[in-house]
């Protein structure tokens, strides 16, 4: 019997409705279908003819069928020490943690008759902690020890429901400082010290929800409901770039990571005239302001939107350039992941097909 070439169920219309755990050519896709969280194992063919064949597909979490039992998001959370990959399921009831098919913890939020409560947004931080966003503006901080997950505390810094969280090392040292960012429905972004798990400062919003976030060392990439893609420096708290990326709201962002990223060597020389020489692989910046050599990575950021467009952006320092632009016909993409640095997987609303795009 031939391996299936599509998902077992269609994808719900939810921001960020696709997450992936990538090991070589094997990818475990996680997505939401109505009141269930599902995982589909696939072998992805990379290169210009990108495609996938699906293997085992399972329902990991089911909430029943009621309106108060909806699943809102499912995410792979890889602990920073590399010891485990947990599946985090955010729901209207609360949040659940799975290690494979085994339920480690289901934490339910307190509910009253006046307000709808839910969890949305998940990320791991340095050590063995996971942070989960909530509808009341709080971040739930869970400590993870072996197969035990426990709520450590709750930090409330937002005035609106959270939409997204992201965390990353500040630098590439052997013992880096970590930062985390959380975004809400008012467009505010809070920057956190992810080591102490305490808020540092807030970047005010402009009333448009910030639907998606990615942290890139000292930078934050934020996608908004008005279609704008904004970039902030954590150290200066300032916006350094803004792109009118899409005609409708941005539903997901994905950052290319891995050892096969294009490396960009940046030699910096005393008393040299400023020269910019760009090639496909190497970009040299010679500037009078520096007197040492440094190495940085050219990162790739993908964005998808209700306008059906898929964009891939090249990021180097404060420079943002469009690398790829395309569309999936008759599709509203609501999730995107990198299967490698040159292959994207895109989930589409009400479709069992994942679209694979070589960029």
Coordinates of C-alpha atoms in Angstrom, one line a residue:
X1 CA 0.0 0.0 0.0
X2 CA 1.4 3.4 -1.0
X3 CA 2.1 5.9 1.8
X4 CA -0.5 8.7 2.1
X5 CA 0.4 12.1 0.6
X6 CA -1.9 14.1 2.8
X7 CA -3.0 14.7 6.4
X8 CA -5.6 12.6 8.0
X9 CA -7.8 15.6 8.8
X10 CA -8.1 19.2 7.6
X11 CA -6.5 22.2 9.3
X12 CA -8.5 24.6 11.3
X13 CA -8.4 28.3 10.7
X14 CA -6.1 29.4 13.6
X15 CA -3.0 31.6 13.6
X16 CA 0.2 29.5 13.7
X17 CA -1.6 26.3 13.0
X18 CA 1.5 24.2 12.1
X19 CA 4.5 23.1 14.2
X20 CA 7.3 20.8 13.3
X21 CA 10.0 18.7 14.9
X22 CA 12.6 18.1 12.2
X23 CA 15.2 15.3 12.4
X24 CA 17.0 15.0 9.1
X25 CA 14.5 14.1 6.4
X26 CA 11.9 13.0 9.0
X27 CA 9.4 15.6 10.2
X28 CA 6.7 15.3 12.8
X29 CA 4.0 17.8 11.9
X30 CA 1.6 18.9 14.6
X31 CA -1.7 20.8 13.9
X32 CA -5.2 21.4 15.1
X33 CA -8.3 20.0 13.6
X34 CA -11.4 21.3 15.3
X35 CA -11.3 20.0 18.9
X36 CA -8.3 17.7 18.4
X37 CA -4.5 18.0 18.3
X38 CA -2.9 15.7 15.8
X39 CA 0.6 14.6 14.8
X40 CA 1.6 13.3 11.4
X41 CA 5.0 11.7 10.8
X42 CA 6.4 12.4 7.3
X43 CA 9.5 11.9 5.2
X44 CA 10.1 15.2 3.3
X45 CA 11.8 15.2 -0.1
X46 CA 13.9 18.3 -0.3
X47 CA 15.2 20.3 -3.2
X48 CA 13.3 21.8 -6.2
X49 CA 10.7 19.0 -6.2
X50 CA 9.9 19.3 -2.5
X51 CA 7.1 16.9 -1.3
X52 CA 6.3 14.5 1.5
X53 CA 5.0 11.0 2.2
X54 CA 3.2 10.6 5.4
X55 CA 3.5 7.6 7.8
X56 CA 1.8 7.2 11.1
X57 CA -0.8 9.8 12.0
X58 CA -2.3 10.1 15.5
X59 CA -4.8 12.1 17.6
X60 CA -2.7 13.1 20.6
X61 CA -5.3 15.2 22.4
X62 CA -9.1 15.4 22.1
X63 CA -11.3 17.9 23.9
X64 CA -14.7 16.7 23.0
X65 CA -17.0 18.7 20.7
X66 CA -18.2 21.7 22.8
X67 CA -17.5 25.3 22.2
X68 CA -15.8 25.5 25.6
X69 CA -13.5 22.6 24.7
X70 CA -11.8 23.9 21.5
X71 CA -8.1 23.4 20.8
X72 CA -6.5 26.7 19.9
X73 CA -2.8 25.8 19.3
X74 CA -0.4 22.9 19.3
X75 CA 3.4 23.4 19.5
X76 CA 6.5 21.4 19.8
X77 CA 8.6 22.7 22.7
X78 CA 12.2 21.5 22.7
X79 CA 13.8 21.9 26.1
X80 CA 16.9 24.1 26.0
X81 CA 19.1 21.4 27.4
X82 CA 18.1 19.1 24.5
X83 CA 16.7 16.4 26.8
X84 CA 13.2 16.2 25.4
X85 CA 10.7 17.4 22.8
X86 CA 7.3 18.0 24.4
X87 CA 4.0 18.6 22.6
X88 CA 2.1 21.5 24.2
X89 CA -1.6 21.8 23.5
X90 CA -3.3 25.1 24.3
X91 CA -7.0 25.0 24.7
X92 CA -10.0 27.0 25.9
X93 CA -9.8 24.9 29.1
X94 CA -6.1 25.3 29.8
X95 CA -2.9 23.6 28.6
X96 CA -1.7 20.0 28.3
X97 CA 1.8 18.6 28.0
X98 CA 2.6 15.4 26.2
X99 CA 5.8 13.4 25.9
X100 CA 4.9 11.3 22.9
X101 CA 1.4 9.9 23.5
X102 CA 1.8 10.1 27.2
X103 CA 0.0 12.9 29.1
X104 CA 2.4 14.6 31.6
X105 CA 0.1 17.3 32.9
X106 CA -3.2 18.9 32.1
X107 CA -3.5 22.3 33.8
X108 CA -7.0 23.8 33.7
X109 CA -7.6 27.5 34.1
X110 CA -10.0 28.9 36.7
X111 CA -13.3 29.9 35.0
X112 CA -16.1 32.2 35.8
X113 CA -19.3 33.1 34.1
X114 CA -18.2 36.5 32.9
X115 CA -15.0 36.0 30.9
X116 CA -13.8 33.5 28.4
X117 CA -10.4 32.1 29.5
X118 CA -8.0 30.2 27.3
X119 CA -4.3 29.5 26.7
X120 CA -2.5 30.6 23.6
X121 CA 1.3 30.8 22.8
X122 CA 4.0 28.5 24.0
X123 CA 7.8 28.5 24.1
X124 CA 10.7 26.9 26.0
X125 CA 13.3 29.0 27.8
X126 CA 16.8 28.3 29.2
X127 CA 17.0 25.3 31.4
X128 CA 13.9 23.3 31.9
X129 CA 11.0 25.7 31.8
X130 CA 8.1 26.3 29.5
X131 CA 6.0 29.5 29.3
X132 CA 2.4 29.6 28.2
X133 CA 0.3 32.6 27.4
X134 CA -3.2 33.2 28.7
X135 CA -6.3 35.2 27.9
X136 CA -6.0 37.3 31.1
X137 CA -2.6 38.7 30.1
X138 CA -0.6 36.3 32.3
X139 CA 2.3 34.0 31.4
X140 CA 2.2 30.6 33.1
X141 CA 5.7 29.4 34.0
X142 CA 6.1 25.6 34.2
X143 CA 9.1 23.8 35.6
X144 CA 9.9 20.5 33.9
X145 CA 11.9 17.8 35.7
X146 CA 12.2 14.4 34.0
X147 CA 8.6 13.5 33.2
X148 CA 7.2 15.8 35.9
X149 CA 5.6 19.2 34.8
X150 CA 4.4 21.6 37.5
X151 CA 3.2 25.2 37.5
X152 CA 5.9 27.3 39.2
X153 CA 4.2 30.7 39.1
X154 CA 2.2 33.2 37.0
X155 CA 3.5 36.6 35.8
X156 CA 0.9 39.1 34.6
X157 CA 2.3 41.9 32.5
X158 CA -0.1 42.3 29.6
X159 CA -3.4 44.2 29.5
X160 CA -4.9 42.0 26.9
X161 CA -5.0 38.3 25.8
X162 CA -1.7 36.9 24.7
X163 CA -1.2 35.8 21.1
X164 CA 2.4 34.5 20.8
X165 CA 5.6 33.8 22.7
X166 CA 9.2 33.2 21.5
X167 CA 12.5 32.8 23.2
X168 CA 16.1 32.6 22.0
X169 CA 19.7 33.0 23.2
X170 CA 21.0 36.6 23.2
X171 CA 24.4 35.6 21.8
X172 CA 26.4 32.6 20.6
X173 CA 28.6 32.1 23.6
X174 CA 29.0 28.8 25.5
X175 CA 26.8 30.1 28.3
X176 CA 24.5 32.7 26.6
X177 CA 22.0 35.0 28.2
X178 CA 18.4 34.2 27.1
X179 CA 15.6 36.6 26.3
X180 CA 11.9 35.9 25.8
X181 CA 9.2 38.0 24.1
X182 CA 5.4 37.9 24.5
X183 CA 2.8 39.7 22.4
X184 CA -0.8 40.5 22.9
X185 CA -4.1 41.5 21.1
X186 CA -3.3 45.2 21.6
X187 CA 0.0 44.8 19.8
X188 CA 2.2 45.3 22.9
X189 CA 5.4 43.2 23.1
X190 CA 7.0 42.5 26.5
X191 CA 10.6 41.6 26.7
X192 CA 11.7 39.2 29.4
X193 CA 14.9 38.1 31.1
X194 CA 14.4 34.4 30.3
X195 CA 17.1 33.4 32.9
X196 CA 15.3 34.9 35.8
X197 CA 11.9 34.7 34.1
X198 CA 11.1 38.3 34.9
X199 CA 9.8 41.1 32.6
X200 CA 12.4 43.7 31.5
X201 CA 10.4 46.3 29.5
X202 CA 7.5 46.7 27.2
X203 CA 7.2 47.9 23.6
X204 CA 3.8 49.6 23.3
X205 CA 1.4 48.4 20.7
X206 CA -0.7 50.3 18.2
X207 CA -4.1 48.5 18.8
X208 CA -3.5 45.9 16.1
X209 CA -3.0 42.4 17.5
X210 CA 0.5 41.0 17.2
X211 CA -0.3 37.6 15.9
X212 CA 3.2 36.0 15.7
X213 CA 6.7 36.4 17.0
X214 CA 10.2 35.2 16.3
X215 CA 13.3 36.1 18.3
X216 CA 16.6 36.4 16.5
X217 CA 19.4 37.1 19.1
X218 CA 19.0 40.8 19.9
X219 CA 16.2 41.3 17.4
X220 CA 12.4 40.6 17.5
X221 CA 10.4 40.0 14.3
X222 CA 6.7 40.6 14.9
X223 CA 3.8 40.0 12.5
X224 CA 0.6 42.1 13.0
X225 CA -3.0 41.9 12.0
X226 CA -2.7 44.9 9.7
X227 CA -0.2 42.9 7.5
X228 CA 2.9 44.8 8.8
X229 CA 6.1 43.0 9.7
X230 CA 8.1 45.0 12.3
X231 CA 11.6 44.5 13.6
X232 CA 12.8 45.7 17.0
X233 CA 16.2 45.8 18.8
X234 CA 15.9 44.4 22.3
X235 CA 18.9 46.4 23.6
X236 CA 17.6 49.8 22.3
X237 CA 13.8 49.0 22.6
X238 CA 13.5 50.7 19.2
X239 CA 11.9 49.6 15.9
X240 CA 14.6 49.5 13.3
X241 CA 12.6 48.3 10.3
X242 CA 9.1 47.9 9.1
X243 CA 7.7 46.2 6.0
X244 CA 4.2 46.4 4.5
X245 CA 4.5 42.7 4.0
X246 CA 0.9 41.6 3.4
X247 CA -2.4 43.0 2.4
X248 CA -4.2 41.2 5.3
X249 CA -3.3 39.9 8.7
X250 CA -0.1 37.9 9.1
X251 CA -1.0 34.4 10.5
X252 CA 2.4 32.9 11.1
X253 CA 6.1 33.4 11.0
X254 CA 8.9 30.8 10.8
X255 CA 12.7 31.2 11.3
X256 CA 15.2 29.0 9.4
X257 CA 17.6 27.5 11.9
X258 CA 20.2 24.8 11.5
X259 CA 23.8 24.2 10.6
X260 CA 23.3 24.5 6.9
X261 CA 22.3 28.2 7.0
X262 CA 24.2 30.5 4.7
X263 CA 27.1 31.9 6.7
X264 CA 28.1 35.5 6.2
X265 CA 31.6 36.6 7.2
X266 CA 31.8 40.2 8.2
X267 CA 35.4 41.6 8.3
X268 CA 35.6 45.0 10.0
X269 CA 38.8 47.0 9.2
X270 CA 40.2 50.2 10.7
X271 CA 40.2 53.3 8.4
X272 CA 38.6 51.5 5.5
X273 CA 36.1 53.2 3.3
X274 CA 32.6 51.7 3.6
X275 CA 32.2 49.0 1.0
X276 CA 29.2 46.8 0.5
X277 CA 29.8 43.8 -1.8
X278 CA 27.0 41.3 -1.9
X279 CA 27.2 37.8 -3.4
X280 CA 24.8 35.0 -3.2
X281 CA 26.7 33.4 -0.3
X282 CA 29.1 36.0 1.2
X283 CA 28.4 39.6 2.1
X284 CA 31.3 41.7 3.2
X285 CA 30.9 44.9 5.2
X286 CA 34.1 47.0 5.7
X287 CA 33.6 49.8 8.1
X288 CA 35.8 52.3 9.8
X289 CA 33.9 51.8 13.1
X290 CA 35.4 48.4 14.0
X291 CA 38.8 46.8 14.3
X292 CA 38.0 43.1 14.6
X293 CA 36.6 40.2 12.7
X294 CA 33.2 38.7 13.5
X295 CA 30.9 36.0 12.2
X296 CA 27.2 36.3 11.8
X297 CA 24.4 34.3 10.2
X298 CA 22.2 35.4 7.4
X299 CA 18.8 34.3 8.8
X300 CA 15.7 33.6 6.8
X301 CA 12.2 34.5 8.0
X302 CA 9.0 33.2 6.3
X303 CA 5.6 34.9 6.7
X304 CA 2.1 33.8 5.6
X305 CA -1.1 35.7 5.6
X306 CA -4.8 35.7 4.8
X307 CA -3.9 37.3 1.5
X308 CA -2.6 33.8 0.4
X309 CA 0.9 35.1 -0.1
X310 CA 4.1 33.4 1.2
X311 CA 7.2 35.6 1.6
X312 CA 10.7 34.7 2.7
X313 CA 12.9 37.5 4.0
X314 CA 16.7 37.6 4.3
X315 CA 17.9 39.2 7.5
X316 CA 21.4 40.4 8.0
X317 CA 22.0 42.9 10.8
X318 CA 19.5 45.7 10.3
X319 CA 19.0 44.8 6.6
X320 CA 15.7 43.1 5.5
X321 CA 15.4 41.9 1.9
X322 CA 12.8 39.9 0.1
X323 CA 14.2 36.5 -1.1
X324 CA 11.1 34.7 -2.3
X325 CA 7.4 35.6 -2.9
X326 CA 4.7 33.2 -4.0
X327 CA 1.2 31.9 -3.4
X328 CA -0.7 28.7 -3.0
X329 CA -3.7 28.7 -5.3
X330 CA -7.1 28.6 -3.6
X331 CA -5.6 28.5 -0.2
X332 CA -5.6 30.6 3.0
X333 CA -2.3 29.6 4.7
X334 CA -2.5 29.6 8.4
X335 CA 0.8 27.9 9.4
X336 CA 4.4 27.7 8.1
X337 CA 7.5 25.9 9.1
X338 CA 11.0 25.3 7.6
X339 CA 11.7 21.6 7.0
X340 CA 15.2 22.7 6.0
X341 CA 16.7 26.1 5.1
X342 CA 15.4 25.8 1.5
X343 CA 12.0 24.0 1.9
X344 CA 8.9 25.4 3.5
X345 CA 5.8 23.5 4.6
X346 CA 2.5 25.5 4.6
X347 CA -0.8 24.4 6.1
X348 CA -4.0 25.7 4.5
X349 CA -7.4 26.3 6.1
X350 CA -9.9 23.5 5.6
X351 CA -7.4 21.4 3.6
X352 CA -5.7 18.1 4.2
X353 CA -2.8 19.0 1.9
X354 CA 0.4 20.6 3.1
X355 CA 2.0 22.7 0.4
X356 CA 5.8 22.3 0.1
X357 CA 7.7 25.2 -1.5
X358 CA 11.4 25.2 -2.4
X359 CA 12.9 28.7 -1.7

